[in-house]
Amino acid sequence: MPSYYAVIFTSVKKENISEYDSMARLMEKLAQQQSGYKHHESAREQIGITVSYWDSLEAIDQWKQQVDHQMAQRLGKSDWYEWYRVRICKVEREYSFGKE
Amino acid sequence: MPSYYAVIFTSVKKENISEYDSMARLMEKLAQQQSGYKHHESAREQIGITVSYWDSLEAIDQWKQQVDHQMAQRLGKSDWYEWYRVRICKVEREYSFGKE
């Protein structure tokens, strides 16, 4: 298996954030244009979990530094999130069942 | 940071699985009794994402081999899931904002 990385982003949003969904979609589109981006998966109930997958730690760093993403990070702290946590992980092994 | 591991479990369920929720709760309780279990987070929309956190790869292996969990894994394949994927990851670094 070629090595790759997962970024686990868990969060709880504030109430009634009207611009959140459009900004989240924009960030998804921009992430997909980044070098080293593989794909992502997302679900939200009480807690939101987004896992994005990347070729390298360098690709993750570059996305963190991307200009529009930096603006979103500032808005995230000031306006959108009660809290969030980011965990950067190396995928050591994996297995699956059925067809994704 | 003491090293620890994340198990990212992504899945799509079949429709109308009446016993799923009670079995999922039972598995959560049993996992919490395992040596090396830290905590877990879960959300489901189109896709379900559960991330559990563990002290070591050995603790993850032991949970995979646990007898009731093995039965759940068999039922998962035969009855519950369209597909699932398990990724076992080493948490390399993390940061957070606000109070979890």
mmCIF file of C-alpha atoms in Angstrom:
data_model
loop_
_atom_site.group_PDB
_atom_site.id
_atom_site.type_symbol
_atom_site.label_atom_id
_atom_site.label_comp_id
_atom_site.label_asym_id
_atom_site.label_seq_id
_atom_site.Cartn_x
_atom_site.Cartn_y
_atom_site.Cartn_z
ATOM 1 C CA MET A 1 0.000 0.000 0.000
ATOM 2 C CA PRO A 2 1.491 3.426 -0.909
ATOM 3 C CA SER A 3 1.544 5.501 2.264
ATOM 4 C CA TYR A 4 -1.048 8.232 2.673
ATOM 5 C CA TYR A 5 -2.504 10.440 5.370
ATOM 6 C CA ALA A 6 -5.901 11.190 6.901
ATOM 7 C CA VAL A 7 -6.945 14.479 8.467
ATOM 8 C CA ILE A 8 -9.763 13.902 10.973
ATOM 9 C CA PHE A 9 -11.654 17.159 11.542
ATOM 10 C CA THR A 10 -14.280 16.938 14.312
ATOM 11 C CA SER A 11 -16.402 19.934 15.251
ATOM 12 C CA VAL A 12 -19.523 21.319 16.857
ATOM 13 C CA LYS A 13 -21.052 24.288 15.043
ATOM 14 C CA LYS A 14 -22.765 27.312 16.523
ATOM 15 C CA GLU A 15 -26.483 27.705 15.770
ATOM 16 C CA ASN A 16 -27.858 29.424 12.672
ATOM 17 C CA ILE A 17 -24.740 30.036 10.628
ATOM 18 C CA SER A 18 -26.305 31.088 7.333
ATOM 19 C CA GLU A 19 -23.119 31.309 5.272
ATOM 20 C CA TYR A 20 -21.611 28.078 6.592
ATOM 21 C CA ASP A 21 -22.876 25.599 3.985
ATOM 22 C CA SER A 22 -21.778 27.658 0.980
ATOM 23 C CA MET A 23 -18.345 28.267 2.528
ATOM 24 C CA ALA A 24 -17.986 24.565 3.361
ATOM 25 C CA ARG A 25 -18.792 23.674 -0.250
ATOM 26 C CA LEU A 26 -16.290 26.238 -1.504
ATOM 27 C CA MET A 27 -13.591 24.821 0.790
ATOM 28 C CA GLU A 28 -14.340 21.314 -0.527
ATOM 29 C CA LYS A 29 -13.893 22.522 -4.100
ATOM 30 C CA LEU A 30 -10.656 24.348 -3.280
ATOM 31 C CA ALA A 31 -9.256 21.351 -1.381
ATOM 32 C CA GLN A 32 -9.931 19.160 -4.406
ATOM 33 C CA GLN A 33 -7.738 21.472 -6.492
ATOM 34 C CA GLN A 34 -4.800 21.124 -4.096
ATOM 35 C CA SER A 35 -1.829 19.001 -5.062
ATOM 36 C CA GLY A 36 -1.837 15.737 -3.104
ATOM 37 C CA TYR A 37 -5.571 15.749 -2.301
ATOM 38 C CA LYS A 38 -7.165 12.295 -2.646
ATOM 39 C CA HIS A 39 -10.784 12.517 -1.417
ATOM 40 C CA HIS A 40 -12.907 13.181 1.637
ATOM 41 C CA GLU A 41 -15.912 11.891 3.581
ATOM 42 C CA SER A 42 -18.238 13.853 5.801
ATOM 43 C CA ALA A 43 -21.213 13.392 8.159
ATOM 44 C CA ARG A 44 -22.794 15.556 10.847
ATOM 45 C CA GLU A 45 -25.225 14.764 13.667
ATOM 46 C CA GLN A 46 -24.530 16.136 17.159
ATOM 47 C CA ILE A 47 -20.923 16.215 16.072
ATOM 48 C CA GLY A 48 -19.497 16.791 12.604
ATOM 49 C CA ILE A 49 -16.750 14.523 11.296
ATOM 50 C CA THR A 50 -14.898 15.220 8.055
ATOM 51 C CA VAL A 51 -12.004 13.007 7.069
ATOM 52 C CA SER A 52 -9.868 14.113 4.139
ATOM 53 C CA TYR A 53 -7.141 11.949 2.621
ATOM 54 C CA TRP A 54 -3.833 13.211 1.295
ATOM 55 C CA ASP A 55 -0.681 11.889 -0.359
ATOM 56 C CA SER A 56 1.749 13.485 2.097
ATOM 57 C CA LEU A 57 2.197 15.692 5.157
ATOM 58 C CA GLU A 58 3.517 18.392 2.804
ATOM 59 C CA ALA A 59 0.218 18.410 0.885
ATOM 60 C CA ILE A 60 -1.664 18.803 4.197
ATOM 61 C CA ASP A 61 0.601 21.700 5.219
ATOM 62 C CA GLN A 62 0.097 23.422 1.869
ATOM 63 C CA TRP A 63 -3.678 23.182 2.208
ATOM 64 C CA LYS A 64 -3.479 24.603 5.724
ATOM 65 C CA GLN A 65 -1.544 27.592 4.339
ATOM 66 C CA GLN A 66 -3.786 28.154 1.268
ATOM 67 C CA VAL A 67 -5.020 31.782 1.306
ATOM 68 C CA ASP A 68 -8.795 31.248 1.086
ATOM 69 C CA HIS A 69 -8.551 28.362 3.523
ATOM 70 C CA GLN A 70 -6.739 30.625 5.988
ATOM 71 C CA MET A 71 -9.627 33.088 5.777
ATOM 72 C CA ALA A 72 -12.066 30.229 6.414
ATOM 73 C CA GLN A 73 -10.005 29.149 9.420
ATOM 74 C CA ARG A 74 -10.292 32.663 10.880
ATOM 75 C CA LEU A 75 -14.061 32.748 10.273
ATOM 76 C CA GLY A 76 -14.290 29.266 11.748
ATOM 77 C CA LYS A 77 -12.857 30.505 15.020
ATOM 78 C CA SER A 78 -14.737 33.805 15.136
ATOM 79 C CA ASP A 79 -18.139 32.777 13.766
ATOM 80 C CA TRP A 80 -18.795 29.114 13.005
ATOM 81 C CA TYR A 81 -17.495 26.660 15.545
ATOM 82 C CA GLU A 82 -18.079 26.096 19.239
ATOM 83 C CA TRP A 83 -14.995 23.910 19.043
ATOM 84 C CA TYR A 84 -13.039 21.817 16.613
ATOM 85 C CA ARG A 85 -10.154 19.398 16.691
ATOM 86 C CA VAL A 86 -7.796 18.432 13.884
ATOM 87 C CA ARG A 87 -5.880 15.167 13.975
ATOM 88 C CA ILE A 88 -3.292 14.428 11.301
ATOM 89 C CA CYS A 89 -2.783 10.695 10.942
ATOM 90 C CA LYS A 90 -0.738 8.227 8.920
ATOM 91 C CA VAL A 91 -2.867 5.380 7.567
ATOM 92 C CA GLU A 92 -1.030 2.240 8.682
ATOM 93 C CA ARG A 93 -3.362 -0.378 7.225
ATOM 94 C CA GLU A 94 -6.858 -0.763 5.877
ATOM 95 C CA TYR A 95 -9.403 -3.311 4.739
ATOM 96 C CA SER A 96 -12.908 -3.181 3.403
ATOM 97 C CA PHE A 97 -16.072 -5.118 2.658
ATOM 98 C CA GLY A 98 -18.413 -4.699 -0.315
ATOM 99 C CA LYS A 99 -18.253 -2.070 -3.015
ATOM 100 C CA GLU A 100 -17.676 1.543 -2.063
ATOM 101 C CA MET B 1 2.175 13.871 22.905
ATOM 102 C CA PRO B 2 1.969 10.174 23.871
ATOM 103 C CA SER B 3 1.373 8.205 20.690
ATOM 104 C CA TYR B 4 -2.098 6.840 20.013
ATOM 105 C CA TYR B 5 -4.135 5.429 17.174
ATOM 106 C CA ALA B 6 -7.384 6.174 15.369
ATOM 107 C CA VAL B 7 -9.614 3.605 13.664
ATOM 108 C CA ILE B 8 -11.696 5.285 10.945
ATOM 109 C CA PHE B 9 -14.747 3.145 10.164
ATOM 110 C CA THR B 10 -16.781 4.405 7.188
ATOM 111 C CA SER B 11 -19.896 2.568 6.040
ATOM 112 C CA VAL B 12 -23.165 2.625 4.155
ATOM 113 C CA LYS B 13 -25.961 0.621 5.788
ATOM 114 C CA LYS B 14 -28.674 -1.408 4.121
ATOM 115 C CA GLU B 15 -32.250 -0.146 4.568
ATOM 116 C CA ASN B 16 -34.473 -1.049 7.523
ATOM 117 C CA ILE B 17 -32.083 -2.908 9.788
ATOM 118 C CA SER B 18 -34.221 -3.139 12.924
ATOM 119 C CA GLU B 19 -31.600 -4.661 15.220
ATOM 120 C CA TYR B 20 -28.758 -2.401 14.084
ATOM 121 C CA ASP B 21 -29.063 0.417 16.629
ATOM 122 C CA SER B 22 -29.202 -1.859 19.668
ATOM 123 C CA MET B 23 -26.247 -3.896 18.411
ATOM 124 C CA ALA B 24 -24.273 -0.721 17.675
ATOM 125 C CA ARG B 25 -24.906 0.497 21.233
ATOM 126 C CA LEU B 26 -23.850 -2.871 22.635
ATOM 127 C CA MET B 27 -20.627 -2.787 20.604
ATOM 128 C CA GLU B 28 -19.908 0.738 21.908
ATOM 129 C CA LYS B 29 -20.312 -0.486 25.489
ATOM 130 C CA LEU B 30 -18.112 -3.522 24.902
ATOM 131 C CA ALA B 31 -15.416 -1.452 23.170
ATOM 132 C CA GLN B 32 -15.343 0.871 26.172
ATOM 133 C CA GLN B 33 -14.514 -2.110 28.381
ATOM 134 C CA GLN B 34 -11.520 -3.089 26.246
ATOM 135 C CA SER B 35 -8.023 -2.419 27.496
ATOM 136 C CA GLY B 36 -6.480 0.502 25.608
ATOM 137 C CA TYR B 37 -9.784 2.080 24.504
ATOM 138 C CA LYS B 38 -9.775 5.885 24.763
ATOM 139 C CA HIS B 39 -13.022 7.197 23.236
ATOM 140 C CA HIS B 40 -14.979 7.433 20.004
ATOM 141 C CA GLU B 41 -16.972 9.860 17.854
ATOM 142 C CA SER B 42 -19.723 9.042 15.393
ATOM 143 C CA ALA B 43 -22.024 10.686 12.816
ATOM 144 C CA ARG B 44 -24.146 9.349 9.970
ATOM 145 C CA GLU B 45 -25.781 11.041 6.978
ATOM 146 C CA GLN B 46 -25.448 9.430 3.520
ATOM 147 C CA ILE B 47 -22.316 7.843 4.905
ATOM 148 C CA GLY B 48 -21.560 6.783 8.469
ATOM 149 C CA ILE B 49 -18.227 7.695 10.039
ATOM 150 C CA THR B 50 -17.127 6.330 13.390
ATOM 151 C CA VAL B 51 -13.652 7.120 14.668
ATOM 152 C CA SER B 52 -12.426 5.260 17.736
ATOM 153 C CA TYR B 53 -9.184 6.090 19.527
ATOM 154 C CA TRP B 54 -6.840 3.547 21.090
ATOM 155 C CA ASP B 55 -3.584 3.444 23.020
ATOM 156 C CA SER B 56 -1.870 0.920 20.744
ATOM 157 C CA LEU B 57 -2.159 -1.328 17.695
ATOM 158 C CA GLU B 58 -2.323 -4.293 20.106
ATOM 159 C CA ALA B 59 -5.456 -2.853 21.738
ATOM 160 C CA ILE B 60 -7.051 -2.476 18.284
ATOM 161 C CA ASP B 61 -6.167 -6.087 17.396
ATOM 162 C CA GLN B 62 -7.623 -7.356 20.665
ATOM 163 C CA TRP B 63 -10.899 -5.553 20.018
ATOM 164 C CA LYS B 64 -11.040 -6.985 16.502
ATOM 165 C CA GLN B 65 -10.684 -10.489 18.004
ATOM 166 C CA GLN B 66 -13.188 -9.977 20.848
ATOM 167 C CA VAL B 67 -15.849 -12.729 20.659
ATOM 168 C CA ASP B 68 -19.036 -10.619 20.580
ATOM 169 C CA HIS B 69 -17.392 -8.160 18.227
ATOM 170 C CA GLN B 70 -16.514 -11.030 15.879
ATOM 171 C CA MET B 71 -20.181 -12.037 15.811
ATOM 172 C CA ALA B 72 -21.122 -8.410 15.024
ATOM 173 C CA GLN B 73 -18.550 -8.377 12.216
ATOM 174 C CA ARG B 74 -20.183 -11.473 10.676
ATOM 175 C CA LEU B 75 -23.670 -9.910 10.960
ATOM 176 C CA GLY B 76 -22.263 -6.699 9.542
ATOM 177 C CA LYS B 77 -21.237 -8.487 6.367
ATOM 178 C CA SER B 78 -24.333 -10.677 6.045
ATOM 179 C CA ASP B 79 -27.079 -8.279 7.159
ATOM 180 C CA TRP B 80 -26.153 -4.668 7.921
ATOM 181 C CA TYR B 81 -23.725 -3.034 5.544
ATOM 182 C CA GLU B 82 -23.712 -2.351 1.828
ATOM 183 C CA TRP B 83 -20.021 -1.699 2.303
ATOM 184 C CA TYR B 84 -17.558 -0.580 4.923
ATOM 185 C CA ARG B 85 -13.923 0.367 5.130
ATOM 186 C CA VAL B 86 -11.615 0.302 8.133
ATOM 187 C CA ARG B 87 -8.484 2.440 8.250
ATOM 188 C CA ILE B 88 -6.063 2.040 11.147
ATOM 189 C CA CYS B 89 -4.042 5.206 11.611
ATOM 190 C CA LYS B 90 -1.311 6.599 13.829
ATOM 191 C CA VAL B 91 -2.121 10.106 15.059
ATOM 192 C CA GLU B 92 0.960 12.145 14.147
ATOM 193 C CA ARG B 93 -0.129 15.516 15.477
ATOM 194 C CA GLU B 94 -3.235 17.407 16.541
ATOM 195 C CA TYR B 95 -4.540 20.810 17.520
ATOM 196 C CA SER B 96 -7.861 22.209 18.545
ATOM 197 C CA PHE B 97 -9.942 25.340 19.068
ATOM 198 C CA GLY B 98 -12.473 25.989 21.833
ATOM 199 C CA LYS B 99 -13.674 23.606 24.485
ATOM 200 C CA GLU B 100 -14.647 20.075 23.499
#
